[in-house]
C-alpha positions as MATLAB code, in Angstrom:
seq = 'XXXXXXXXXXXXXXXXXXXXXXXXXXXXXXXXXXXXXXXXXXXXXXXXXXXXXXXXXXXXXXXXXXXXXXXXXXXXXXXXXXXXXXXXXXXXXXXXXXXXXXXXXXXXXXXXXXXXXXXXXXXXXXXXXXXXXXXXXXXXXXXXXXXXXXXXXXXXXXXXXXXXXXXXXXXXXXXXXXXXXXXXXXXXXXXXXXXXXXXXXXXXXXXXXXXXXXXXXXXXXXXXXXXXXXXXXXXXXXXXXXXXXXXXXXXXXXXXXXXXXXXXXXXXXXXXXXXXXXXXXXXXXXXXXXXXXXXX';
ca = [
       6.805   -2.705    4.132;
       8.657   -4.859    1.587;
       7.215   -7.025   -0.967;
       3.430   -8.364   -1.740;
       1.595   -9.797   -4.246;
      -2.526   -9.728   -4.802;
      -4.362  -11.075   -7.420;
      -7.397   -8.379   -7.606;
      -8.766   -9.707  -11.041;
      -8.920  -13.315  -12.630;
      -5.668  -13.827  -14.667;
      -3.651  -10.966  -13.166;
      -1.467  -10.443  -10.625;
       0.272   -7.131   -8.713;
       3.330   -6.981   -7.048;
       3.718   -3.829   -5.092;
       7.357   -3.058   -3.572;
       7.202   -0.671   -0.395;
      10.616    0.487    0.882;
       9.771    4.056    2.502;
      10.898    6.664    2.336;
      11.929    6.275   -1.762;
      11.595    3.054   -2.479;
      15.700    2.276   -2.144;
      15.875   -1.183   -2.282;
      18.157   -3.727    0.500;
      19.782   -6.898   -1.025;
      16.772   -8.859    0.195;
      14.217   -6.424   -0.836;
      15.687   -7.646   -4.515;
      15.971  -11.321   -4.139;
      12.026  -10.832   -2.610;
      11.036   -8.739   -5.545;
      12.877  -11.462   -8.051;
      10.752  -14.323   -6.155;
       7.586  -12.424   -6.283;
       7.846  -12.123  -10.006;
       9.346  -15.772  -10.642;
       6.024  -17.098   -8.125;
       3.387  -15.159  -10.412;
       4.613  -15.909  -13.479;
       4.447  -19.584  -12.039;
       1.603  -19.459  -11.703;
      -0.527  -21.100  -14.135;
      -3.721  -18.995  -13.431;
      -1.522  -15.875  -13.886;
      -1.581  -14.268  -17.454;
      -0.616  -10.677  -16.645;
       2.237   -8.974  -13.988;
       1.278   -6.036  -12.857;
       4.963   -4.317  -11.159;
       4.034   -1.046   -8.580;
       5.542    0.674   -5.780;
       4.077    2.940   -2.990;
       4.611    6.486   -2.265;
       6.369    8.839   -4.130;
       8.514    7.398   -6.306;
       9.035    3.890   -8.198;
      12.598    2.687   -7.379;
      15.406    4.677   -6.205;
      18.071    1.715   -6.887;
      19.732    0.220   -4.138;
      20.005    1.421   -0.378;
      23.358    2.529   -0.766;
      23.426    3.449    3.161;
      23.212   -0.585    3.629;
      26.354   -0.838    1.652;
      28.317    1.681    3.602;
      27.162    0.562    7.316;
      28.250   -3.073    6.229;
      31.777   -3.900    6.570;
      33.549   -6.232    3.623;
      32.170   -7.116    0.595;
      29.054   -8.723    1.903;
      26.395   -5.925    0.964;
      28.003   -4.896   -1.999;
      27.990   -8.406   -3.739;
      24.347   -9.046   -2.477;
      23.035   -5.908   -4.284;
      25.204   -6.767   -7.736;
      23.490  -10.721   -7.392;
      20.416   -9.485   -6.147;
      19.952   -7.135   -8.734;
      20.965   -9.234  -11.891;
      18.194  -11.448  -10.059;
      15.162   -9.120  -10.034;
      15.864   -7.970  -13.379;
      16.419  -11.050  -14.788;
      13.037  -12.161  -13.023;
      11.245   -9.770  -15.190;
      12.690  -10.450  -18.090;
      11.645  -14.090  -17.681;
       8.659  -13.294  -15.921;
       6.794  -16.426  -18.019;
       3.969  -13.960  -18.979;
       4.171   -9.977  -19.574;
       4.602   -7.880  -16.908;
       3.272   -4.121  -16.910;
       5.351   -1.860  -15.016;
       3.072    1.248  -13.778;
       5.792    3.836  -12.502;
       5.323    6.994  -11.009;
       7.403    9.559   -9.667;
      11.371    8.795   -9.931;
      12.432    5.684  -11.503;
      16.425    5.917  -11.034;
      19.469    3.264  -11.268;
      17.715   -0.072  -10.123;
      14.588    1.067  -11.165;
      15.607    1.591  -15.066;
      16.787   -2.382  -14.813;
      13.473   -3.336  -13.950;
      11.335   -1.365  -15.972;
      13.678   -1.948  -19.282;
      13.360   -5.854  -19.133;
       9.572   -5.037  -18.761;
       7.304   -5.620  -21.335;
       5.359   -2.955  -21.225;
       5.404    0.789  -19.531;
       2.231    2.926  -17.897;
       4.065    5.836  -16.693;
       2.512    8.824  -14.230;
       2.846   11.797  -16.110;
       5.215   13.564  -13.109;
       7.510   10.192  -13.821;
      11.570   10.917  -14.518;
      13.629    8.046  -15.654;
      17.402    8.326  -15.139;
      20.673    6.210  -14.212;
      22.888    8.797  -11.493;
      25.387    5.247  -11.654;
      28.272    7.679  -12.341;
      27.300   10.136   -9.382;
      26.981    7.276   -7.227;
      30.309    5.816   -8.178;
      28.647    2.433   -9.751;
      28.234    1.415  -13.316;
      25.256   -0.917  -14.491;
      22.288   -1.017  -16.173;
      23.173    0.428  -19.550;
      21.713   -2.383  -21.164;
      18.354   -1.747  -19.423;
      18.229    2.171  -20.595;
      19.573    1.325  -24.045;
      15.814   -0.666  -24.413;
      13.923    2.625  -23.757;
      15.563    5.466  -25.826;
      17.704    5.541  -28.951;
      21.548    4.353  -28.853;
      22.765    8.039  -28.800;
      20.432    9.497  -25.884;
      21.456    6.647  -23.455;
      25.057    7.504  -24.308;
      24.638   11.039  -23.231;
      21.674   10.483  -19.991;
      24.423    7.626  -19.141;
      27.831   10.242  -19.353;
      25.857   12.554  -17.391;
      23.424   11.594  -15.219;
      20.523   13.301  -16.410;
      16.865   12.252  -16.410;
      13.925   12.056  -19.082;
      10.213   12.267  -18.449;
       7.882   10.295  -19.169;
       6.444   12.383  -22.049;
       9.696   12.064  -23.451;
       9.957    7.964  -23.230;
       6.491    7.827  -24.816;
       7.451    9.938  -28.142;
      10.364    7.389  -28.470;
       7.680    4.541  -28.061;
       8.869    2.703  -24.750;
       6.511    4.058  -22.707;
       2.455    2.865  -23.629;
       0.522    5.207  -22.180;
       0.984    8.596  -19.757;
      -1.484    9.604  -17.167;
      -2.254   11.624  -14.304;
      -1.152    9.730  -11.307;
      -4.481    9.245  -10.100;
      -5.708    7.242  -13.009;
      -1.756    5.419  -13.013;
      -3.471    2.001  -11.419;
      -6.538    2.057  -13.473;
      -4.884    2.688  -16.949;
      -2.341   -0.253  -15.904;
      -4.749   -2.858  -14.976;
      -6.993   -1.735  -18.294;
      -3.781   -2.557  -20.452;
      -3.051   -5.936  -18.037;
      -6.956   -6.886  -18.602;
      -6.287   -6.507  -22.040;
      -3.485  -10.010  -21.949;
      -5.058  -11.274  -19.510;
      -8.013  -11.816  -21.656;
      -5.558  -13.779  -24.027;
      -5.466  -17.578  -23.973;
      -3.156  -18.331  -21.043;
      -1.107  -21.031  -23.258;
      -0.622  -18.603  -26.093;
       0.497  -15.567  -24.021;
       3.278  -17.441  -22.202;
       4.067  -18.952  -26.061;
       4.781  -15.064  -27.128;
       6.233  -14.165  -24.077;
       8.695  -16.845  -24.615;
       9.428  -16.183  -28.417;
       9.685  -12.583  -28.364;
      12.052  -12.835  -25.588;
      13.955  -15.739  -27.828;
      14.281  -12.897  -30.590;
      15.415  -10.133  -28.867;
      18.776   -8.995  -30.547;
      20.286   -8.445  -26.979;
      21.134  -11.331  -24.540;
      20.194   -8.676  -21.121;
      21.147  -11.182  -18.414;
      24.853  -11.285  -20.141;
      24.702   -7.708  -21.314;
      24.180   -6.532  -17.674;
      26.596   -9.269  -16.464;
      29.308   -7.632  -18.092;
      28.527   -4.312  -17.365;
      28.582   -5.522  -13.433;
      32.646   -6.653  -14.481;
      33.409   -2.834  -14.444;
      31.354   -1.846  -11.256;
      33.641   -4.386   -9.765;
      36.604   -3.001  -11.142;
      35.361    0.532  -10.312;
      34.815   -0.213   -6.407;
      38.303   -2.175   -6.533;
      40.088    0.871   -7.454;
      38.266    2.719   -4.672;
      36.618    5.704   -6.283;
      33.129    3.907   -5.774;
      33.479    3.963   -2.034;
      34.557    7.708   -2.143;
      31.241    8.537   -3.942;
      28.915    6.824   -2.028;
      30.506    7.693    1.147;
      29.777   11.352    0.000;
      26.452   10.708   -0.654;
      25.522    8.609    2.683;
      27.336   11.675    4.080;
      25.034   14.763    2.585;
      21.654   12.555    3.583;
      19.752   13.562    7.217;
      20.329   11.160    9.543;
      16.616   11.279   10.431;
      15.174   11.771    7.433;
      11.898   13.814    6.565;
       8.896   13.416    4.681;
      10.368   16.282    2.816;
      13.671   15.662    2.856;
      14.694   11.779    2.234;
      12.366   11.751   -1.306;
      14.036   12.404   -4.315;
      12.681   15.177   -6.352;
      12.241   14.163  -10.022;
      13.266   16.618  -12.609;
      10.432   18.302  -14.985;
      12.907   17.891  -17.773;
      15.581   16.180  -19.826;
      17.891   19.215  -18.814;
      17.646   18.353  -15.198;
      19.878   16.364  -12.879;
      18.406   12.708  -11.006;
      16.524   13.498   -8.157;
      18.128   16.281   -6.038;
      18.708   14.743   -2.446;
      20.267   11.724   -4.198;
      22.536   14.348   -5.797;
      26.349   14.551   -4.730;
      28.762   17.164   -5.190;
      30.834   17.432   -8.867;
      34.051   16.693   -6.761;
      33.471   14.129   -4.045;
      35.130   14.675   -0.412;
      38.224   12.680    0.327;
      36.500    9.809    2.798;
      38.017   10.062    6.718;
      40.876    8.016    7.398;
      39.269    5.476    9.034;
      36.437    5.187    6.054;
      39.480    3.952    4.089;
      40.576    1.623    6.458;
      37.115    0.111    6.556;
      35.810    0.014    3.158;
      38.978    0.057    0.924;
      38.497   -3.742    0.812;
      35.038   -3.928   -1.169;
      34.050   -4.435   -4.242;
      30.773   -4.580   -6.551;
      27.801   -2.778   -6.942;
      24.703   -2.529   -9.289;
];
């Protein structure tokens, strides 16, 4: 479990993230993921990141049930630095990273794969920012680099998912598979750089990124101002509470793994679903958490 990095072929290198059961990430799992990618990229040998993930899904965000067992602001800050860290990792990554997602890619997940540079997506993948369902703001910037202006207005306002079909006809996503071939067609693509000339690569890498009409790192820095604000005035804490309160407290094979959504109609993954109106928190939640602030 956690983070772990192999170099299978000359030039490349995989970083595989394994957080059962959905691949929610902890405030460490992020500032491990972030020094997984800064380490390969590094790496002079290295002219290709491969970014994966285990089981069913890709990324599920940030373990919000970490947040909520952790009195004070300590959690809550972690996953807002630790976040702008991994995602900022990739973006800097000194050479291109592949991200090869299957299965639900949701809140943290769309920061990492929209500072990627390119996309191999599983054809039962769902991309999809719940933020507003989860009481957090954040990573806007991220989803406004894989669909048009308009469509990450409306997937942002209400929480809905695409598929990967549907990322690939707007050209962010390269290439969609059948999970079993997800690996292989990623590695083909990260064979492909890899074959470049190591200095050259890292030369593009570094002037494509100098061109980009978008600074990310203070895009997403400002969007983080408002999660702030948001968990200041409270409502954050009442959404997430809700949430940590509809999960099992065991959970199941079945049961803790988000769903994804066959289409854009559908809602993020179901269990990670709350209801329209969330419940007032207990007195003593109040007492506790009314004190925190920041989020993704």
């Amino acid at each position: 479990m956690g983070v772990s990095t192999t170099s299978p072929e000359e030039g490349i290198a995989v970083i595989t993230v394994d957080f059962p059961p959905v691949n929610a990430l902890p405030v460490q799992g992020w500032y491990d993921l972030a020094a997984a990618v800064r380490a390969a990229g590094s790496d002079p040998g290295v002219r290709c990141v491969v970014l994966a993930a285990t089981g069913r899904g890709f990324n599920a965000g940030a373990d919000i049930k970490e947040m909520q067992r952790t009195e004070g602001y300590t959690a809550l800050v972690g996953t807002n630095r630790g976040c702008y860290e991994a995602f900022a990792a990739v973006y800097d990554c000194e050479v291109p990273v592949v991200a090869a997602v299957q299965g639900f890619c949701v809140g943290g997940g769309i920061g990492l794969v929209g500072n990627a540079d390119s996309i191999v997506a599983s054809d039962d993948a769902t991309f999809g920012l719940p933020e507003l369902d989860r009481g957090a703001l954040g990573a806007a910037t991220h989803l406004a680099r894989l669909v048009p202006q308009h469509l990450m207005r409306t997937l942002y306002y209400t929480s809905r998912t695409v598929t990967a079909d549907e990322l690939h006809r707007h050209g962010s996503v390269w290439r969609v598979v059948p999970r079993e071939r997800l690996h292989a067609v990623a590695m083909e693509l990260a064979r492909e750089i890899a074959a470049k000339d190591g200095l050259l690569v890292r030369l593009a890498k570094a002037s494509i990124n100098g061109i980009d009409p978008v600074d990310v790192r203070r895009s997403y820095r400002f969007e983080q101002g408002f999660t702030f604000e948001a968990n200041l005035s409270g409502v954050s804490d009442r959404y997430r509470e809700a949430f940590v309160s509809s999960q099992p407290s065991t959970p199941s094979a079945s049961s803790a793994s988000p769903t994804p959504s066959a289409s854009s109609a559908s809602s993020t993954p179901s269990t990670s679903s709350e209801p329209s109106e969330p419940a007032e928190p207990s007195k003593s939640s109040k007492s506790s958490k009314s004190s925190k602030g920041g989020s993704r």
